Coordinates of C-alpha atoms and ligand atoms in Angstrom, one line a residue:
X1 CA 9.6 -26.8 -28.0
X2 CA 8.2 -24.0 -25.7
X3 CA 8.4 -20.5 -27.1
X4 CA 10.1 -18.4 -24.4
X5 CA 11.1 -14.7 -24.4
X6 CA 13.4 -12.8 -22.0
X7 CA 11.7 -10.9 -19.2
X8 CA 10.5 -7.6 -20.8
X9 CA 12.2 -5.3 -18.3
X10 CA 15.9 -4.3 -18.5
X11 CA 16.8 -3.4 -14.9
X12 CA 19.3 -0.7 -14.4
X13 CA 22.3 -1.8 -12.3
X14 CA 23.7 0.4 -9.6
X15 CA 27.2 0.2 -8.2
X16 CA 28.2 0.0 -4.5
X17 CA 29.7 3.1 -2.9
X18 CA 31.6 3.5 0.3
X19 CA 30.9 6.5 2.6
X20 CA 33.7 8.4 4.4
X21 CA 35.1 5.9 6.9
X22 CA 37.4 6.0 9.9
X23 CA 38.7 2.6 11.2
X24 CA 35.9 0.7 9.5
X25 CA 33.2 3.0 10.9
X26 CA 31.3 5.6 8.9
X27 CA 32.1 9.0 10.3
X28 CA 28.6 10.4 10.2
X29 CA 25.8 9.1 12.4
X30 CA 22.3 9.0 10.8
X31 CA 18.9 9.9 12.1
X32 CA 17.2 7.1 10.2
X33 CA 18.5 4.0 8.3
X34 CA 15.9 2.1 6.2
X35 CA 17.0 -1.5 5.5
X36 CA 15.6 -2.8 2.1
X37 CA 14.7 -1.2 -1.2
X38 CA 11.4 -2.9 -2.0
X39 CA 8.2 -1.0 -2.4
X40 CA 7.9 -0.4 1.4
X41 CA 11.5 0.8 1.8
X42 CA 11.2 3.3 -1.0
X43 CA 7.8 4.6 0.4
X44 CA 9.3 4.9 3.9
X45 CA 12.3 6.9 2.6
X46 CA 10.2 9.1 0.4
X47 CA 7.7 9.7 3.3
X48 CA 10.5 10.8 5.6
X49 CA 12.0 13.0 2.9
X50 CA 8.6 14.7 2.6
X51 CA 9.2 15.9 6.2
X52 CA 12.8 17.0 5.5
X53 CA 14.3 14.0 7.4
X54 CA 17.5 12.6 5.8
X55 CA 17.5 8.9 5.3
X56 CA 20.1 6.2 4.4
X57 CA 18.6 3.3 2.5
X58 CA 20.5 0.0 2.4
X59 CA 19.8 -2.4 -0.4
X60 CA 21.5 -5.8 -0.7
X61 CA 20.9 -6.1 -4.5
X62 CA 22.2 -3.9 -7.4
X63 CA 18.8 -3.3 -9.0
X64 CA 15.0 -3.3 -8.4
X65 CA 13.4 -6.7 -8.1
X66 CA 13.2 -9.2 -10.9
X67 CA 10.3 -11.5 -11.9
X68 CA 6.6 -11.6 -11.2
X69 CA 5.4 -10.4 -7.8
X70 CA 2.9 -7.7 -6.9
X71 CA 0.8 -6.5 -9.8
X72 CA -2.3 -4.8 -8.3
X73 CA -2.0 -1.4 -6.6
X74 CA -5.0 0.0 -4.9
X75 CA -6.5 3.4 -4.9
X76 CA -5.4 3.9 -1.3
X77 CA -1.8 3.1 -2.2
X78 CA -2.1 5.5 -5.2
X79 CA -3.3 8.3 -2.9
X80 CA -0.2 7.7 -0.7
X81 CA 2.1 7.5 -3.8
X82 CA 0.6 10.9 -4.9
X83 CA 1.8 12.5 -1.6
X84 CA 5.2 10.9 -2.2
X85 CA 5.3 12.7 -5.6
X86 CA 5.4 9.5 -7.7
X87 CA 1.8 9.3 -9.0
X88 CA 2.4 10.3 -12.7
X89 CA 4.6 7.3 -13.3
X90 CA 2.0 4.9 -11.9
X91 CA -0.8 6.4 -13.9
X92 CA 1.3 6.6 -17.1
X93 CA 2.3 2.9 -17.0
X94 CA -0.3 1.2 -14.9
X95 CA -3.5 -0.3 -16.4
X96 CA -6.6 0.9 -14.5
X97 CA -9.5 -1.5 -13.7
X98 CA -12.7 -1.6 -11.7
X99 CA -14.0 -5.2 -11.5
X100 CA -13.9 -8.7 -12.7
X101 CA -15.7 -12.0 -13.3
X102 CA -15.6 -15.4 -11.8
X103 CA -16.6 -18.7 -13.5
X104 CA -17.4 -22.1 -12.1
X105 CA -16.8 -24.8 -14.7
X106 CA -18.3 -23.1 -17.8
X107 CA -20.7 -20.7 -16.1
X108 CA -20.3 -17.1 -15.0
X109 CA -21.2 -17.0 -11.3
X110 CA -20.0 -13.5 -10.3
X111 CA -19.5 -10.1 -11.8
X112 CA -18.1 -7.6 -9.3
X113 CA -17.3 -3.9 -9.3
X114 CA -15.0 -2.3 -6.8
X115 CA -16.4 0.9 -5.2
X116 CA -16.0 3.7 -7.7
X117 CA -18.0 6.9 -8.4
X118 CA -17.6 10.4 -9.9
X119 CA -16.1 11.7 -6.6
X120 CA -13.0 9.7 -7.2
X121 CA -9.8 11.0 -8.8
X122 CA -8.1 7.6 -9.0
X123 CA -9.2 4.2 -10.3
X124 CA -9.9 1.5 -7.6
X125 CA -6.9 -0.4 -8.9
X126 CA -4.0 -0.3 -11.4
X127 CA -2.1 -3.3 -12.6
X128 CA 1.7 -2.7 -12.7
X129 CA 4.5 -5.1 -12.3
X130 CA 6.5 -4.8 -9.1
X131 CA 9.7 -4.0 -10.9
X132 CA 8.0 -1.0 -12.4
X133 CA 6.5 0.0 -9.1
X134 CA 10.0 -0.1 -7.6
X135 CA 11.6 1.7 -10.5
X136 CA 9.1 4.6 -10.4
X137 CA 9.6 5.0 -6.6
X138 CA 13.4 4.8 -7.1
X139 CA 13.3 7.4 -9.8
X140 CA 11.4 9.7 -7.4
X141 CA 14.0 8.9 -4.6
X142 CA 16.7 10.0 -7.0
X143 CA 15.0 13.3 -7.3
X144 CA 15.2 13.5 -3.5
X145 CA 18.9 12.7 -3.5
X146 CA 19.3 15.8 -1.2
X147 CA 17.7 13.7 1.6
X148 CA 17.8 10.1 0.4
X149 CA 21.2 8.4 0.3
X150 CA 20.8 5.0 -1.5
X151 CA 23.5 2.4 -0.9
X152 CA 23.2 -0.4 -3.4
X153 CA 24.9 -3.8 -3.0
X154 CA 25.1 -3.0 0.8
X155 CA 23.8 -6.0 2.8
X156 CA 23.1 -5.6 6.5
X157 CA 25.0 -8.4 8.3
X158 CA 24.7 -7.5 11.9
X159 CA 22.5 -5.3 14.1
X160 CA 23.2 -4.2 17.6
X161 CA 20.5 -2.3 19.4
X162 CA 21.4 0.3 22.0
X163 CA 19.3 2.5 24.3
X164 CA 19.5 5.5 22.0
X165 CA 20.2 4.0 18.6
X166 CA 21.4 1.0 16.6
X167 CA 24.7 0.0 15.2
X168 CA 24.6 -1.7 11.8
X169 CA 27.3 -3.8 10.2
X170 CA 27.1 -4.0 6.4
X171 CA 28.9 -5.8 3.7
X172 CA 29.6 -4.5 0.2
X173 CA 31.8 -5.7 -2.8
X174 CA 34.2 -2.9 -1.7
X175 CA 34.4 -4.1 1.9
X176 CA 32.5 -4.1 5.1
X177 CA 31.9 -1.2 7.5
X178 CA 29.8 -0.2 10.5
X179 CA 27.3 2.7 10.7
X180 CA 25.2 4.2 13.5
X181 CA 21.6 5.3 13.4
X182 CA 19.2 6.8 15.9
X183 CA 16.4 4.8 14.3
X184 CA 16.2 1.8 12.0
X185 CA 13.2 0.9 9.8
X186 CA 13.3 -2.8 8.7
X187 CA 11.8 -3.1 5.2
X188 CA 13.9 -6.1 4.4
X189 CA 11.1 -8.4 3.2
X190 CA 9.6 -11.8 4.1
X191 CA 12.9 -13.3 5.2
X192 CA 13.9 -10.2 7.2
X193 CA 17.4 -10.4 8.6
X194 CA 16.4 -7.7 11.1
X195 CA 13.5 -9.7 12.4
X196 CA 15.7 -12.8 12.7
X197 CA 18.4 -10.8 14.5
X198 CA 15.9 -9.5 17.1
X199 CA 14.7 -13.1 17.6
X200 CA 11.2 -12.3 16.6
X201 CA 8.8 -14.9 15.2
X202 CA 5.8 -14.4 12.9
X203 CA 2.6 -15.9 14.2
X204 CA -0.3 -17.3 12.2
X205 CA -1.1 -19.8 9.5
X206 CA 1.0 -21.2 6.6
X207 CA -1.0 -22.8 4.0
X208 CA 0.0 -26.0 2.2
X209 CA -1.7 -25.2 -1.1
X210 CA 0.6 -23.9 -3.9
X211 CA 0.0 -21.8 -6.9
X212 CA 2.1 -21.7 -10.1
X213 CA 2.7 -18.1 -11.2
X214 CA 3.2 -17.7 -14.9
X215 CA 3.7 -14.6 -17.0
X216 CA 3.3 -14.7 -20.8
X217 CA 3.6 -12.2 -23.5
X218 CA 0.5 -12.1 -25.7
X219 CA -1.2 -9.4 -27.8
X220 CA -4.9 -9.4 -26.8
X221 CA -7.6 -6.7 -26.9
X222 CA -9.3 -8.1 -23.7
X223 CA -10.1 -5.4 -21.1
X224 CA -8.2 -5.2 -17.8
X225 CA -10.2 -7.0 -15.2
X226 CA -9.7 -9.9 -12.7
X227 CA -10.7 -13.2 -14.1
X228 CA -11.1 -16.2 -11.8
X229 CA -11.9 -19.7 -13.1
X230 CA -13.0 -22.4 -10.5
X231 CA -12.7 -26.0 -11.7
X232 CA -12.4 -24.9 -15.3
X233 CA -12.7 -27.5 -18.1
X234 CA -9.1 -26.6 -19.1
X235 CA -7.7 -27.5 -15.7
X236 CA -10.3 -29.5 -13.8
X237 CA -10.1 -29.4 -10.0
X238 CA -7.9 -26.3 -10.1
X239 CA -8.5 -22.5 -9.6
X240 CA -7.0 -20.2 -12.2
X241 CA -6.6 -16.4 -12.0
X242 CA -5.8 -14.2 -15.0
X243 CA -4.7 -10.5 -14.9
X244 CA -3.5 -8.2 -17.7
X245 CA -0.3 -6.2 -17.1
X246 CA 1.2 -3.4 -19.1
X247 CA 3.3 -4.2 -22.2
X248 CA 1.1 -7.2 -23.3
X249 CA 2.2 -9.2 -20.3
X250 CA -0.5 -11.6 -18.9
X251 CA -0.2 -13.0 -15.5
X252 CA -1.8 -16.5 -15.0
X253 CA -1.9 -18.1 -11.5
X254 CA -3.1 -21.6 -11.2
X255 CA -3.5 -23.9 -8.3
X256 CA -1.4 -27.0 -8.0
X257 CA -3.6 -30.1 -7.6
X258 CA -3.0 -32.6 -4.8
X259 CA 0.1 -34.8 -5.3
X260 CA 1.6 -32.6 -8.1
X261 CA 5.4 -32.0 -7.7
X262 CA 6.0 -28.2 -7.6
X263 CA 9.5 -28.4 -9.1
X264 CA 8.3 -30.5 -12.1
X265 CA 5.1 -28.4 -12.6
X266 CA 7.0 -25.1 -13.2
X267 CA 9.1 -26.6 -16.0
X268 CA 8.3 -24.8 -19.2
X269 CA 7.4 -28.1 -20.9
X270 CA 4.7 -28.7 -18.2
X271 CA 3.5 -25.1 -18.0
X272 CA 3.0 -24.6 -21.7
X273 CA 0.1 -27.2 -22.3
X274 CA -1.8 -25.8 -19.2
X275 CA -1.5 -22.3 -20.5
X276 CA -2.5 -23.3 -24.0
X277 CA -5.6 -25.1 -22.8
X278 CA -6.6 -22.1 -20.7
X279 CA -6.1 -19.7 -23.7
X280 CA -8.1 -22.1 -25.9
X281 CA -10.9 -22.1 -23.3
X282 CA -10.8 -18.3 -23.2
X283 CA -10.9 -18.1 -27.0
X284 CA -7.5 -16.4 -27.2
X285 CA -5.9 -17.3 -30.5
X286 CA -2.9 -14.9 -30.7
X287 CA 0.6 -16.5 -30.5
X288 CA 2.2 -16.2 -27.0
X289 CA 5.6 -16.6 -25.3
X290 CA 6.5 -17.8 -21.8
X291 CA 8.5 -15.3 -19.9
X292 CA 8.3 -16.3 -16.2
X293 CA 7.3 -19.2 -14.0
X294 CA 7.4 -19.4 -10.2
X295 CA 5.7 -21.0 -7.2
X296 CA 3.7 -19.3 -4.6
X297 CA 2.6 -20.6 -1.2
X298 CA 0.2 -18.5 0.9
X299 CA 1.2 -17.3 4.5
X300 CA -1.1 -15.4 6.9
X301 CA 1.5 -14.3 9.5
X302 CA 2.3 -11.3 11.6
X303 CA 4.4 -10.1 14.5
X304 CA 2.5 -9.0 17.5
X305 CA 4.5 -5.7 17.8
X306 CA 6.1 -3.6 15.0
X307 CA 8.2 -1.4 17.4
X308 CA 11.1 -2.9 19.2
X309 CA 12.9 0.0 20.9
X310 CA 14.7 1.9 18.2
X311 CA 13.8 -0.6 15.5
X312 CA 10.5 -0.5 13.6
X313 CA 9.4 -3.2 11.2
X314 CA 7.3 -2.6 8.1
X315 CA 5.9 -4.5 5.1
X316 CA 6.7 -8.2 4.6
X317 CA 9.3 -7.9 7.4
X318 CA 6.4 -7.4 9.8
X319 CA 3.6 -9.4 8.2
X320 CA 3.0 -11.8 5.4
X321 CA -0.5 -11.5 3.8
X322 CA -1.8 -14.0 1.2
X323 CA -1.8 -12.6 -2.3
X324 CA -5.5 -13.2 -2.9
X325 CA -7.1 -9.8 -2.2
X326 CA -3.8 -8.1 -3.1
X327 CA -2.9 -6.9 0.3
X328 CA 0.9 -7.6 0.5
X329 CA 2.5 -4.5 -1.1
X330 CA -0.6 -2.4 -0.6
X331 CA -0.6 -3.0 3.2
X332 CA 3.2 -2.4 3.3
X333 CA 2.7 0.9 1.6
X334 CA 0.1 1.8 4.2
X335 CA 2.6 0.9 6.9
X336 CA 5.2 3.2 5.4
X337 CA 2.7 6.0 5.2
X338 CA 1.6 5.5 8.8
X339 CA 5.2 5.4 10.1
X340 CA 6.9 8.1 8.1
X341 CA 5.1 11.1 9.6
X342 CA 5.3 9.8 13.1
X343 CA 9.0 8.9 12.9
X344 CA 9.7 12.3 11.2
X345 CA 8.1 14.2 14.0
X346 CA 9.9 12.2 16.7
X347 CA 13.3 12.7 14.9
X348 CA 12.6 16.4 14.8
X349 CA 11.7 16.6 18.5
X350 CA 8.1 17.6 17.8
X351 CA 6.5 14.4 19.2
X352 CA 7.3 11.9 21.9
X353 CA 8.6 8.5 21.2
X354 CA 5.3 7.0 22.4
X355 CA 3.8 8.2 19.1
X356 CA 5.7 5.3 17.5
X357 CA 3.8 2.8 19.6
X358 CA 0.6 3.9 17.8
X359 CA 2.3 2.9 14.6
X360 CA 2.6 -0.5 16.0
X361 CA -0.9 -0.8 17.5
X362 CA -2.7 0.7 14.4
X363 CA -0.8 -1.3 11.9
X364 CA -1.0 -4.6 13.8
X365 CA -4.8 -4.1 14.0
X366 CA -4.7 -3.4 10.2
X367 CA -2.7 -6.6 9.6
X368 CA -5.2 -8.6 11.6
X369 CA -8.0 -7.1 9.4
X370 CA -6.0 -7.8 6.2
X371 CA -5.2 -11.3 7.4
X372 CA -8.8 -12.1 8.2
X373 CA -9.9 -11.1 4.7
X374 CA -6.8 -12.7 3.1
X375 CA -7.4 -16.0 5.0
X376 CA -11.0 -16.2 3.8
X377 CA -9.9 -15.5 0.2
X378 CA -7.1 -18.1 0.5
X379 CA -9.5 -20.7 1.9
X380 CA -11.7 -20.1 -1.1
X381 CA -9.0 -19.9 -3.8
X382 CA -7.0 -22.9 -2.5
X383 CA -9.3 -24.9 0.0
X384 CA -7.0 -26.2 2.7
X385 CA -9.2 -29.3 3.5
X386 CA -11.9 -31.5 2.1
X387 CA -14.5 -29.6 4.2
X388 CA -13.5 -26.2 2.7
X389 CA -13.5 -27.8 -0.8
X390 CA -17.0 -29.1 -0.2
X391 CA -18.2 -25.6 1.1
X392 CA -16.7 -23.9 -1.9
X393 CA -18.3 -26.3 -4.4
X394 CA -21.6 -25.7 -2.6
X395 CA -21.2 -21.9 -2.8
X396 CA -20.2 -22.0 -6.4
X397 CA -23.0 -24.3 -7.5
X398 CA -25.6 -22.3 -5.6
X399 CA -24.3 -19.0 -7.0
X400 CA -25.4 -20.1 -10.5
X401 CA -29.1 -19.9 -9.5
X402 CA -29.0 -17.7 -6.4
X403 CA -27.5 -14.2 -6.7
X404 CA -27.7 -13.7 -2.9
X405 CA -25.0 -16.4 -2.5
X406 CA -22.6 -14.6 -4.8
X407 CA -21.1 -12.4 -2.0
X408 CA -19.4 -15.6 -0.7
X409 CA -17.4 -15.7 -3.9
X410 CA -16.4 -12.0 -3.8
X411 CA -12.6 -11.8 -3.9
X412 CA -12.6 -9.2 -1.1
X413 CA -10.0 -6.9 -2.8
X414 CA -8.0 -4.6 -0.5
X415 CA -9.6 -1.4 0.7
X416 CA -8.6 1.4 3.0
X417 CA -8.4 0.5 6.8
X418 CA -10.1 2.6 9.5
X419 CA -8.2 3.0 12.7
X420 CA -11.4 2.7 14.8
X421 CA -9.5 1.9 18.0
X422 CA -6.6 4.3 17.5
X423 CA -5.2 5.8 20.7
X424 CA -4.7 9.0 18.7
X425 CA -8.5 9.5 17.9
X426 CA -10.0 12.5 19.7
X427 CA -13.3 12.1 21.6
X428 CA -16.0 12.0 18.9
X429 CA -18.6 14.7 18.4
X430 CA -22.0 12.9 18.3
X431 CA -23.6 15.6 16.2
X432 CA -22.3 14.2 13.0
X433 CA -24.7 12.1 11.0
X434 CA -22.3 11.4 8.1
X435 CA -18.7 11.7 7.0
X436 CA -15.5 9.9 7.5
X437 CA -15.5 8.7 11.1
X438 CA -12.5 9.0 13.5
X439 CA -9.6 7.0 12.2
X440 CA -11.0 6.8 8.7
X441 CA -9.3 8.2 5.6
X442 CA -10.5 11.4 4.1
X443 CA -13.4 11.2 1.6
X444 CA -12.4 12.1 -1.9
X445 CA -14.4 14.8 -3.7
X446 CA -13.9 17.2 -6.6
X447 CA -13.4 20.8 -5.6
X448 CA -12.3 24.1 -7.2
X449 CA -8.9 25.0 -5.6
X450 CA -8.7 28.7 -5.0
X451 CA -5.2 30.0 -4.3
X452 CA -4.7 33.7 -4.5
X453 CA -6.5 34.8 -7.6
X454 CA -6.1 31.5 -9.4
X455 CA -8.8 28.8 -9.6
X456 CA -8.3 25.3 -10.8
X457 CA -10.3 22.0 -11.0
X458 CA -8.9 19.7 -8.4
X459 CA -9.7 16.9 -5.9
X460 CA -9.5 17.3 -2.2
X461 CA -6.6 14.8 -2.0
X462 CA -4.6 17.1 -4.3
X463 CA -4.6 19.6 -1.5
X464 CA -3.5 17.2 1.3
X465 CA 0.3 17.1 1.6
X466 CA 2.9 16.2 4.3
X467 CA 1.1 18.0 7.1
X468 CA -1.8 17.9 9.5
X469 CA -4.8 19.5 7.7
X470 CA -7.5 21.5 9.5
X471 CA -10.5 21.4 7.1
X472 CA -12.7 24.3 8.0
X473 CA -16.2 24.4 6.4
X474 CA -17.8 27.7 5.8
X475 CA -20.2 29.5 3.5
X476 CA -17.7 31.8 2.0
X477 CA -14.3 31.4 3.6
X478 CA -15.1 33.1 7.0
X479 CA -13.0 31.6 9.9
X480 CA -13.0 32.0 13.6
X481 CA -10.0 34.1 14.7
X482 CA -8.9 31.5 17.3
X483 CA -8.6 28.9 14.6
X484 CA -6.4 31.1 12.5
X485 CA -4.3 32.0 15.5
X486 CA -3.9 28.4 16.6
X487 CA -2.8 27.2 13.2
X488 CA -0.3 30.2 13.0
X489 CA 1.1 29.2 16.4
X490 CA 1.6 25.6 15.3
X491 CA 3.4 26.7 12.1
X492 CA 5.5 29.1 14.2
X493 CA 6.8 26.3 16.4
X494 CA 7.7 24.3 13.2
X495 CA 4.8 21.9 13.2
X496 CA 3.4 21.2 9.7
X497 CA -0.3 22.2 10.0
X498 CA -2.3 23.6 7.0
X499 CA -5.6 25.4 7.3
X500 CA -7.8 24.6 4.3
X501 CA -11.2 26.3 4.0
X502 CA -14.0 24.4 2.2
X503 CA -16.6 26.9 1.1
X504 CA -20.2 26.5 -0.1
X505 CA -20.0 29.5 -2.4
X506 CA -17.5 30.6 -4.9
X507 CA -15.4 33.4 -3.5
X508 CA -12.5 35.6 -4.3
X509 CA -9.5 34.2 -2.3
X510 CA -7.3 37.3 -2.3
X511 CA -7.2 37.8 1.4
X512 CA -3.9 36.0 2.0
X513 CA -5.5 33.5 4.4
X514 CA -4.1 30.4 2.7
X515 CA -5.6 27.9 0.4
X516 CA -9.3 27.3 0.0
X517 CA -11.5 24.8 -1.9
X518 CA -14.9 25.7 -3.3
X519 CA -17.3 22.8 -3.0
X520 CA -18.7 23.6 -6.5
X521 CA -20.5 20.2 -6.8
X522 CA -22.2 20.7 -3.4
X523 CA -21.1 17.2 -2.5
X524 CA -18.3 17.9 0.1
X525 CA -20.6 19.2 2.8
X526 CA -23.0 16.2 2.9
X527 CA -20.1 13.8 2.4
X528 CA -18.4 15.1 5.6
X529 CA -21.7 15.6 7.4
X530 CA -20.6 19.3 7.7
X531 CA -22.3 22.6 8.2
X532 CA -20.8 26.1 8.1
X533 CA -18.4 26.1 11.2
X534 CA -17.4 22.4 11.1
X535 CA -13.8 21.5 11.7
X536 CA -12.2 18.2 10.7
X537 CA -8.5 17.7 11.7
X538 CA -6.7 15.2 9.4
X539 CA -3.4 13.5 10.2
X540 CA -0.6 13.7 7.7
X541 CA -1.6 10.3 6.4
X542 CA -5.1 11.6 5.7
X543 CA -6.9 9.7 8.5
X544 CA -9.3 11.7 10.6
X545 CA -7.8 12.7 14.0
X546 CA -10.8 14.7 15.3
X547 CA -14.0 16.4 14.1
X548 CA -16.2 19.1 15.7
X549 CA -19.5 20.0 14.2
X550 CA -18.9 23.5 15.3
X551 CA -15.2 24.2 15.7
X552 CA -14.1 23.9 19.3
X553 CA -10.5 25.2 19.3
X554 CA -9.6 24.2 22.9
X555 CA -10.7 20.6 22.1
X556 CA -8.9 20.6 18.7
X557 CA -5.7 21.9 20.4
X558 CA -5.9 19.2 23.1
X559 CA -6.5 16.6 20.4
X560 CA -3.3 17.5 18.5
X561 CA -1.3 17.7 21.6
X562 CA -2.5 14.4 22.8
X563 CA -1.7 12.8 19.5
X564 CA 1.8 14.1 19.5
X565 CA 2.4 13.1 23.1
X566 CA 0.3 10.0 23.8
X567 CA 0.4 8.6 27.3
Ligands
FAD601 C1 3.6 -14.0 -6.7 C2 3.3 -12.8 -5.8 C3 2.3 -12.0 -6.2 C4 2.0 -10.9 -5.4 N1 0.9 -10.0 -5.8 C5 0.7 -8.9 -5.0 C6 -0.3 -7.9 -5.5 O1 -0.9 -8.0 -6.5 N2 -0.5 -6.8 -4.7 C7 0.2 -6.7 -3.5 O2 -0.1 -5.7 -2.8 N3 1.1 -7.6 -3.1 C8 1.4 -8.6 -3.8 N4 2.4 -9.5 -3.5 C9 3.2 -9.2 -2.3 C10 4.3 -8.2 -2.5 O3 5.1 -8.7 -3.5 C11 5.0 -8.0 -1.2 O4 4.1 -7.8 -0.1 C12 6.0 -6.8 -1.3 O5 7.0 -7.1 -2.2 C13 6.6 -6.5 0.1 O6 7.4 -5.4 0.0 P1 8.6 -5.1 1.0 O7 9.2 -3.9 0.5 O8 8.1 -5.3 2.4 O9 9.6 -6.4 0.8 P2 10.4 -6.8 -0.5 O10 9.7 -6.4 -1.7 O11 10.7 -8.3 -0.3 O12 11.7 -6.0 -0.4 C14 12.7 -6.3 0.5 C15 14.0 -5.7 0.1 O13 15.0 -5.8 1.1 C16 16.2 -6.2 0.5 N5 17.0 -6.9 1.6 C17 16.7 -8.1 2.2 N6 17.6 -8.4 3.1 C18 18.5 -7.4 3.2 C19 19.6 -7.1 3.9 N7 20.1 -7.9 4.9 N8 20.3 -5.9 3.7 C20 19.9 -5.0 2.8 N9 18.8 -5.3 2.0 C21 18.1 -6.4 2.2 C22 15.8 -7.1 -0.6 O14 16.9 -7.2 -1.6 C23 14.6 -6.4 -1.2 O15 14.9 -5.5 -2.2 C24 2.7 -10.6 -4.3 C25 3.8 -11.5 -3.9 C26 4.1 -12.5 -4.7 C27 5.3 -13.4 -4.3

């Protein structure tokens, strides 16, 4: 008899609600409708709300997701989530970790650390079950109820695209109705109804290898790290991954061997002995209970464009990335962050529609990068052919004696993408010998935030909100008058631009010239390759739009204008 326990998460249920209707049509037309309340839908809605854009979010279910899905959220995603105002929940519940170990048979063949140093505010990764991820984002969306109108149990059933908008037909337990939107963001997951309706097909590779996904409840003092066992004595020929989640939940993924029947393998009676022999091998003696089993099959697929007129696709609706390397939800959260500011500025009439094409080109390039890593990891975790299996065995056996081979086993965990080829990047200034390059995300560094007469310990990312940021480096807060005038003119015309001074010396920020950050560790200047007079212009998603070793205001103004109105 297998000891099982109910899933340790009691999802809140939300009722359906009808808006004001006239003849089966919603009276009000909406600037943006987001379809789907998964991680990507919530981040998109919160991102738009950050810019003051009202959003209707349609969700077919009556609660957040159920069961075991994403569990690893990257530092880059946490930085985005911080800007969305939901970071405290992630840090309070999630388990931070920095590395892991891989074993071949009984030998340790790799110990890896993800990039981490004292400049970082956030851990490289936190483990958190997807239902918690969604609940924390939903709680934040409820705080933004002034702008985010969530419609539960509201399933999109028909989509008609028009030149200047989209008509959506939805079904609810209280009846069907139609609504109109200027823009639709499809975040409706891997089986996207929107993608189907537009007749779009994902391209790429679907792998045959399958993994059994198991969650168990077990009290163990083991640290949080990623454990990978290749061909372990407890499950010869298979690959097994082990992750710790909050609440004493342990996630175990193991590869199905050739010829095994997936339906039979996930029966509790078949799962339990495999789990027990793994725990025996790991030396875990505490009692445990089975709480979830499922099957996973890796796909490495993407659309070739994420913008189709007034419809934009994001997250799993746009691409499916193998779970090895944890790029699924993480890349979708990055999509949402890239899209939200662009769509907000277009909705508000501050940017041309062509800006949205850069969402597509930047994020399709990101998907290709994610897929290339995800594909390599999948081929290692679940070799698709005898030849791959042979190569893997060779790499693992050599890694025992030869440390230089160990990079082949590295799980290539997700990391921030650089938009090297972005059409938005300004011409580069070749005088820089360091620093985040064009298209790269800001470099994190501790600073002392000086606002008025208050000073507080902070990190640079704490000072980057829903706006473009002009980072001006100086000795003690001095600024060129044309920079101040230019920022003031942008703000005057309603464009969110913040001037943030980074200073070498402590200074008294009483002059009313806006916020400043004292580089009290002396690390920010070298990290950005900056000297007094340097200007770095960041996009609202924190990527570098342009940089000038000595501020060149006409060039910076041209860069912003070109980004808002690309050809
Ligand atoms: C076993 C497993 C492990 C994973 N591990 C990781 C990991 O560690 N890290 C990681 O980054 N990713 C991981 N992933 C991937 C991650 O779960 C997905 O990439 C992520 O859920 C995608 O989010 P999404 O919002 O795009 O789609 P979804 O989460 O699928 O959300 C789509 C939403 O749209 C709703 N919807 C669908 N159709 C309609 C409709 N017609 N009308 C209205 N609503 C609709 C659905 O109800 C759902 O709520 C894992 C996935 C699996 C299966």
